[in-house]
């Protein structure tokens, strides 16, 4: 989590964000160094190897032929400069249309739901069989369908993550802790059946829609298309639509909340445990547009986080988790003076509201206590009457009702709601009741505000669907709208029926971006009104690439945490405030899993997406990145060359929109282009400019197929099969590949496939080999070993070069071409070259075979490609030869760049937890829930027996876990102007000599080091990240610091027609739920 970095740097580092180790090139006595390692010999080796390897790379890649072909077509086209302002406006319009269509679909659902409810008369005796999401297609022991199950046709559908779905019907999910046949649920399910027709119609109109749903205020969740849900290993589905962000955000207005927790002596034991869970559940209902604080009180007022005395903080994931940690530290003692706590809460809300921060909308005090001996009308009269702008929500903990009347009076006198929570089983349902009250003004106003969530993944749904494919974890944003009762007799009650919504995969947003216009290093990004990233290529939501586990705060990564060079948040704040404009800065962009860095100057263009709380921006790198070559060929010639077998188009680019009509869904992009250009599909929408350019590239690159085929057929060429693949890519996302070996004999079969995510064109970046080649001197090759291939022991070397029309910074790079070689083939060329010398008799005095020297081949970022020890391949040179790397940094041959990672994870040791904390994990909480229900039903005290089981099973061993943190880490880049140098290192009196020589026409360096001295006392140079440690004062400042945010436009804090008499009462679980549902589950659990 990043915050005010200007403040941080001044107190911690007193340095700028970019740290260069100043080059002080030492001119070494070459004659002296030649006594051990002759510079001229190393230069000869480097020249021989460079010539040999470039000859191979150029020959098999066909780079010179491709350069020639583009030059021949140069006169048929023109160079065009990209207009960033026009580009971002177009992207915003495309996204706006995409969002608008989804909002229209939701409005249809809302209108149908309100009409269906209006015509329905509640019937407490209604019996109705519906398709329960968990029970469909389930059979009993006799082979008959279970109740609420039935046969439900399901067919796999790739549009829905290849899940088996029913496109004609929806299913209904009821939370595990609710009774499937509760009259309120049965009635709601019955009238909401009318939504099936609307769901189907919406999907017919817009085939890009995915899940559509209606979340009822009664707790059930209707979802289309129908899909089977699966409980977890404990028989539970921990999904309640009413505590999802999209539901809460649509149902209520933004709010400022103070939670008061009674920690007097009477709250000891189970009551305090229930109180903690109640507070935690309240936190679950708060979102990024809400603000809160928690105060514990007895005879004194204690802020749960002392640092935040007298203020409120944003209810983002990080802050809520921080407070949850402090809840475990609460303990009960003393007497409770509620009057002082209420006074403090009112004071905070009033003073914080006057600062202009916070929600500037609804206000509430949540009171969690086991009793109140007075009504405290003097406090309310002083702070809250007659306007009653602050609602009071008392939660009475425990079964005693002696003080219930006082607490209920407080709720009724202050437009709130009273609830009694006797057991852990009661917590969630009772906490949810306040949302109904907070939604009343919006319902009475009949304002169907459209809301949009930040990017998120609902892992509970993923588990319920039993998704195994990582595609199921793609983040979405949800558009949602509240559904109201329109019956005249209930108007002043403001009855919220529920919330309708649909998800939009963020991958879909990328289809609105013309990637070919952004160029090799350009990208599009979008942020929310809170500054959180919606889409950005540098967002890293997973713990590790390829894993499915997401970081806890992945949905609240601020733009300033990835565009961290903007230390004043100029770009971020402009976008948060929905402005249109431009911004420029120098950036250090990392590639190749953060191990390499590219220095460039970016121009940013941004604007708002109308109808949403989002803003979108595009970044264009200066130089070749802002120029595009537009060629022209005939459609017939282009189509003929486009449909060749060796041609592929970027899988995630949108040449044609195949999502708008069902009949187009199964077309490949090449098929769609062909049908579009031949007018076979008149309704197909395509990017004509992009198609024209991809046809041009297909024609220009066509000769490469014959060239590569000729090499493959020539038996005298590549006899040892050292070169395995040749490939090329163009700025339009077109690629061609040619295999020189059989596919099953490829050393690394993932290269240039969908598994090679960094090596192919995708929605937000060009291939890595393309990007790195673009930043090399024209005509040179960049060589690298993919880090993943080293780890998997499938080592290969990639060589690539950029095709530029002219040797000019403003000349566009039209393509890149390269080859894949076997690592051992590449290394053999190196060792052969290192045995050469200028001696007339052919007897060399020195070679890399000598035991008294070590030879390495490293790249421009310091990674080893060739070493005598295979285990060192792929390592950073400083981790092997620390003394030499330190000297190279001192001499300026390499530069160190300090980078910052505000999405990092660090190891943290956690000790054992107490039994109270254990009760807050889901399975233990279920045990508590069941125990308390049995107490309630049978009045038999099972507490001690059940608690022993929980306590015995508590994990008392400490463990290591990964937690979010901020780190700094180094990257290294060679100095291009230094081609060769030599040096001496003093290793405790022993002088060690080394020579470094650049390999011509490449990004490589030969390093030769004598092996006579032990330099192990000199520290290694590593790339390990170091956690940025904040002292307590800085931690506190970070908690208090609030970045700019734009408040939602809509606010409905209260309404004069509101019926405040609906203010709650004691509640209990229905006997049907207890007896029919939970007793069998208890029996199962007891046997575990």
Coordinates of C-alpha atoms in Angstrom, one line a residue, residues 78-374:
X78 CA 3.0 6.7 -45.0
X79 CA 4.1 7.3 -41.4
X80 CA 1.4 8.5 -39.1
X81 CA 1.8 10.1 -35.7
X82 CA -0.7 8.7 -33.1
X83 CA -2.9 11.4 -31.7
X84 CA -3.2 10.4 -28.0
X85 CA -6.1 12.7 -27.2
X86 CA -8.2 11.3 -30.0
X87 CA -7.2 7.8 -29.1
X88 CA -8.2 8.0 -25.5
X89 CA -11.5 9.6 -26.4
X90 CA -12.2 6.7 -28.8
X91 CA -11.4 4.2 -26.1
X92 CA -13.6 6.0 -23.6
X93 CA -16.5 6.0 -26.1
X94 CA -16.1 2.3 -26.8
X95 CA -16.1 1.4 -23.1
X96 CA -19.0 3.8 -22.5
X97 CA -21.1 1.9 -25.1
X98 CA -20.1 -1.4 -23.6
X99 CA -21.1 -0.3 -20.1
X100 CA -24.3 1.3 -21.3
X101 CA -25.6 -1.9 -22.9
X102 CA -25.0 -3.8 -19.6
X103 CA -26.8 -1.1 -17.6
X104 CA -29.8 -1.2 -20.1
X105 CA -30.0 -5.0 -19.5
X106 CA -30.1 -4.5 -15.7
X107 CA -32.8 -1.9 -16.0
X108 CA -35.0 -4.4 -17.9
X109 CA -34.5 -6.9 -15.0
X110 CA -35.4 -4.2 -12.4
X111 CA -38.6 -3.2 -14.2
X112 CA -39.7 -6.8 -14.7
X113 CA -39.0 -7.6 -11.0
X114 CA -40.9 -4.6 -9.7
X115 CA -43.8 -5.3 -12.0
X116 CA -43.9 -9.0 -10.9
X117 CA -43.8 -8.1 -7.2
X118 CA -46.5 -5.5 -7.7
X119 CA -48.9 -8.1 -9.1
X120 CA -48.1 -10.7 -6.4
X121 CA -50.1 -11.1 -3.2
X122 CA -48.2 -12.6 -0.3
X123 CA -49.4 -16.1 0.6
X124 CA -47.9 -17.5 3.9
X125 CA -49.2 -21.0 2.9
X126 CA -47.8 -20.9 -0.6
X127 CA -46.2 -24.2 -1.7
X128 CA -43.9 -24.0 -4.7
X129 CA -41.3 -26.3 -6.2
X130 CA -38.3 -24.4 -7.6
X131 CA -34.9 -25.3 -8.9
X132 CA -32.5 -25.1 -6.0
X133 CA -28.9 -24.5 -7.2
X134 CA -27.5 -27.0 -4.8
X135 CA -30.2 -29.7 -5.2
X136 CA -30.8 -29.9 -9.0
X137 CA -30.1 -33.3 -10.5
X138 CA -29.6 -34.8 -7.0
X139 CA -31.1 -38.2 -6.3
X140 CA -32.1 -39.9 -3.1
X141 CA -31.2 -43.5 -2.2
X142 CA -34.1 -44.8 -4.3
X143 CA -33.0 -42.9 -7.4
X144 CA -35.7 -40.3 -7.2
X145 CA -35.1 -36.6 -7.5
X146 CA -34.8 -34.9 -4.1
X147 CA -37.2 -32.2 -3.1
X148 CA -36.4 -28.8 -4.8
X149 CA -34.1 -30.7 -7.1
X150 CA -35.5 -32.3 -10.3
X151 CA -33.9 -33.0 -13.6
X152 CA -32.2 -29.8 -14.9
X153 CA -30.6 -29.9 -18.3
X154 CA -27.0 -28.7 -18.2
X155 CA -24.7 -28.3 -21.2
X156 CA -21.0 -27.1 -21.3
X157 CA -20.7 -23.6 -22.7
X158 CA -17.3 -22.0 -23.3
X159 CA -18.8 -18.5 -22.8
X160 CA -19.3 -19.4 -19.2
X161 CA -15.8 -20.8 -18.4
X162 CA -16.9 -24.1 -20.0
X163 CA -19.3 -24.7 -17.1
X164 CA -22.4 -26.8 -17.8
X165 CA -25.3 -24.3 -17.8
X166 CA -28.9 -24.0 -18.8
X167 CA -29.6 -21.1 -21.1
X168 CA -33.3 -21.3 -20.7
X169 CA -33.7 -21.2 -16.9
X170 CA -32.2 -19.7 -13.8
X171 CA -31.5 -21.4 -10.5
X172 CA -32.1 -20.2 -6.9
X173 CA -29.4 -20.4 -4.2
X174 CA -30.4 -20.1 -0.6
X175 CA -27.8 -19.5 2.1
X176 CA -26.9 -22.6 4.2
X177 CA -28.2 -20.9 7.4
X178 CA -31.6 -20.2 5.9
X179 CA -34.6 -22.5 5.4
X180 CA -35.3 -23.4 1.8
X181 CA -39.1 -23.4 2.4
X182 CA -39.4 -20.3 4.5
X183 CA -42.7 -18.6 3.3
X184 CA -40.9 -15.3 2.6
X185 CA -38.4 -17.1 0.4
X186 CA -41.0 -19.2 -1.4
X187 CA -43.1 -16.1 -2.2
X188 CA -40.1 -14.2 -3.4
X189 CA -38.9 -17.1 -5.6
X190 CA -42.4 -17.5 -7.0
X191 CA -42.9 -13.9 -8.2
X192 CA -39.2 -13.7 -9.4
X193 CA -39.8 -16.6 -11.8
X194 CA -40.9 -13.8 -14.2
X195 CA -37.2 -12.8 -14.6
X196 CA -36.4 -15.9 -16.6
X197 CA -37.9 -14.5 -19.7
X198 CA -36.0 -11.2 -19.2
X199 CA -32.7 -13.0 -18.6
X200 CA -33.1 -15.0 -21.8
X201 CA -34.1 -12.0 -23.8
X202 CA -31.2 -9.9 -22.5
X203 CA -28.8 -12.6 -23.6
X204 CA -30.4 -12.8 -27.0
X205 CA -29.9 -9.1 -27.4
X206 CA -26.4 -8.9 -26.1
X207 CA -24.5 -12.3 -26.3
X208 CA -21.5 -10.7 -24.6
X209 CA -23.4 -10.8 -21.3
X210 CA -22.3 -13.3 -18.7
X211 CA -24.0 -13.9 -15.4
X212 CA -27.2 -12.0 -14.7
X213 CA -28.8 -12.2 -11.3
X214 CA -31.2 -10.9 -8.7
X215 CA -30.2 -10.9 -5.1
X216 CA -33.2 -10.7 -2.8
X217 CA -33.5 -8.8 0.4
X218 CA -34.9 -12.1 1.9
X219 CA -31.6 -13.8 1.2
X220 CA -32.1 -15.9 -1.9
X221 CA -30.1 -15.4 -5.1
X222 CA -31.5 -16.0 -8.5
X223 CA -28.9 -16.6 -11.2
X224 CA -28.9 -17.0 -15.0
X225 CA -27.9 -19.1 -16.7
X226 CA -28.8 -22.0 -14.4
X227 CA -25.7 -23.7 -13.0
X228 CA -25.2 -26.3 -10.3
X229 CA -23.6 -25.2 -7.0
X230 CA -21.5 -27.5 -4.9
X231 CA -21.0 -27.1 -1.1
X232 CA -17.6 -27.2 0.4
X233 CA -16.1 -30.1 2.3
X234 CA -18.2 -29.1 5.4
X235 CA -21.5 -29.1 3.4
X236 CA -21.6 -25.3 3.5
X237 CA -21.8 -22.6 0.8
X238 CA -20.6 -19.4 2.4
X239 CA -22.4 -17.1 0.0
X240 CA -25.0 -14.6 1.0
X241 CA -25.8 -12.1 -1.8
X242 CA -26.7 -9.4 0.7
X243 CA -23.1 -9.0 2.0
X244 CA -21.6 -8.7 -1.5
X245 CA -20.3 -5.2 -2.4
X246 CA -22.5 -4.9 -5.4
X247 CA -25.6 -5.5 -3.2
X248 CA -24.7 -3.1 -0.4
X249 CA -23.4 -0.4 -2.8
X250 CA -26.7 -0.5 -4.8
X251 CA -29.0 -0.8 -1.7
X252 CA -27.6 2.0 0.4
X253 CA -25.9 5.4 0.1
X254 CA -22.3 6.1 1.2
X255 CA -22.1 6.4 5.0
X256 CA -19.9 7.4 7.9
X257 CA -20.1 4.9 10.8
X258 CA -18.9 4.8 14.4
X259 CA -19.1 1.3 16.0
X260 CA -19.3 1.4 19.8
X261 CA -18.4 -1.9 21.5
X262 CA -19.2 -2.5 25.2
X263 CA -16.2 -4.1 27.0
X264 CA -17.5 -3.8 30.5
X265 CA -17.1 -6.8 32.9
X266 CA -20.5 -8.2 32.0
X267 CA -19.4 -8.8 28.4
X268 CA -16.9 -11.5 29.4
X269 CA -16.8 -14.9 27.7
X270 CA -19.2 -15.8 25.0
X271 CA -20.8 -12.4 24.8
X272 CA -17.5 -10.8 23.9
X273 CA -17.0 -13.4 21.2
X274 CA -20.4 -12.7 19.7
X275 CA -19.7 -9.0 20.0
X276 CA -16.4 -9.4 18.0
X277 CA -18.2 -11.4 15.3
X278 CA -21.0 -8.7 15.2
X279 CA -18.4 -6.0 14.6
X280 CA -16.6 -8.0 12.0
X281 CA -19.9 -8.6 10.2
X282 CA -20.7 -4.9 10.2
X283 CA -17.3 -4.3 8.7
X284 CA -18.2 -6.7 5.9
X285 CA -21.1 -4.4 5.0
X286 CA -18.9 -1.4 4.5
X287 CA -17.3 -0.5 1.2
X288 CA -14.8 1.8 -0.4
X289 CA -17.2 4.7 -0.3
X290 CA -17.8 4.4 3.4
X291 CA -15.8 5.6 6.4
X292 CA -15.6 4.2 9.9
X293 CA -14.0 3.9 13.3
X294 CA -14.4 1.5 16.3
X295 CA -14.5 2.6 19.9
X296 CA -14.5 0.2 22.9
X297 CA -15.9 1.6 26.1
X298 CA -16.3 0.7 29.8
X299 CA -15.7 3.5 32.3
X300 CA -13.4 5.0 29.8
X301 CA -13.5 5.5 26.0
X302 CA -10.8 3.4 24.1
X303 CA -10.1 3.8 20.4
X304 CA -9.5 0.3 19.1
X305 CA -6.7 1.8 17.0
X306 CA -5.3 4.6 19.3
X307 CA -3.5 6.2 16.3
X308 CA -6.9 7.1 14.9
X309 CA -8.2 9.0 17.8
X310 CA -11.0 11.4 16.8
X311 CA -11.2 10.6 13.1
X312 CA -12.6 8.2 10.5
X313 CA -10.8 6.1 7.9
X314 CA -11.9 4.7 4.5
X315 CA -13.5 1.2 4.7
X316 CA -11.1 -0.4 2.3
X317 CA -9.9 -3.9 2.7
X318 CA -6.6 -3.0 4.2
X319 CA -8.1 -0.8 6.9
X320 CA -10.9 -3.2 7.8
X321 CA -8.3 -6.1 8.2
X322 CA -6.2 -3.8 10.4
X323 CA -9.1 -3.2 12.7
X324 CA -10.0 -6.9 12.8
X325 CA -6.6 -7.7 14.1
X326 CA -7.2 -5.2 17.0
X327 CA -10.6 -6.8 17.8
X328 CA -8.9 -9.9 19.0
X329 CA -7.1 -7.8 21.6
X330 CA -10.3 -6.6 23.3
X331 CA -11.0 -7.8 26.8
X332 CA -13.8 -7.1 29.2
X333 CA -13.5 -5.4 32.6
X334 CA -15.0 -2.5 34.6
X335 CA -18.4 -0.8 34.2
X336 CA -19.9 0.6 31.0
X337 CA -20.5 4.3 30.7
X338 CA -22.5 4.5 27.5
X339 CA -23.2 8.2 27.7
X340 CA -19.5 9.1 27.3
X341 CA -19.1 6.8 24.4
X342 CA -22.2 8.2 22.6
X343 CA -20.9 11.7 23.1
X344 CA -17.6 10.8 21.6
X345 CA -19.2 9.1 18.6
X346 CA -21.5 12.1 17.8
X347 CA -18.5 14.5 18.2
X348 CA -16.4 12.5 15.7
X349 CA -19.2 12.3 13.1
X350 CA -19.9 16.1 13.4
X351 CA -16.2 17.2 13.3
X352 CA -15.3 14.8 10.5
X353 CA -18.2 15.8 8.4
X354 CA -17.2 19.5 8.7
X355 CA -13.7 18.7 7.3
X356 CA -15.4 17.8 3.9
X357 CA -13.9 14.3 4.0
X358 CA -15.7 11.1 4.4
X359 CA -19.0 10.2 2.6
X360 CA -20.7 13.5 3.2
X361 CA -24.0 11.5 3.2
X362 CA -25.5 9.1 5.7
X363 CA -24.3 8.8 9.3
X364 CA -24.8 6.0 11.8
X365 CA -23.7 4.8 15.2
X366 CA -23.7 1.0 15.7
X367 CA -24.0 0.1 19.4
X368 CA -22.9 -3.4 20.4
X369 CA -23.7 -4.0 24.1
X370 CA -25.4 -6.3 26.6
X371 CA -27.5 -3.5 28.0
X372 CA -28.2 0.1 28.7
X373 CA -29.4 1.3 32.1
X374 CA -30.8 4.6 30.7

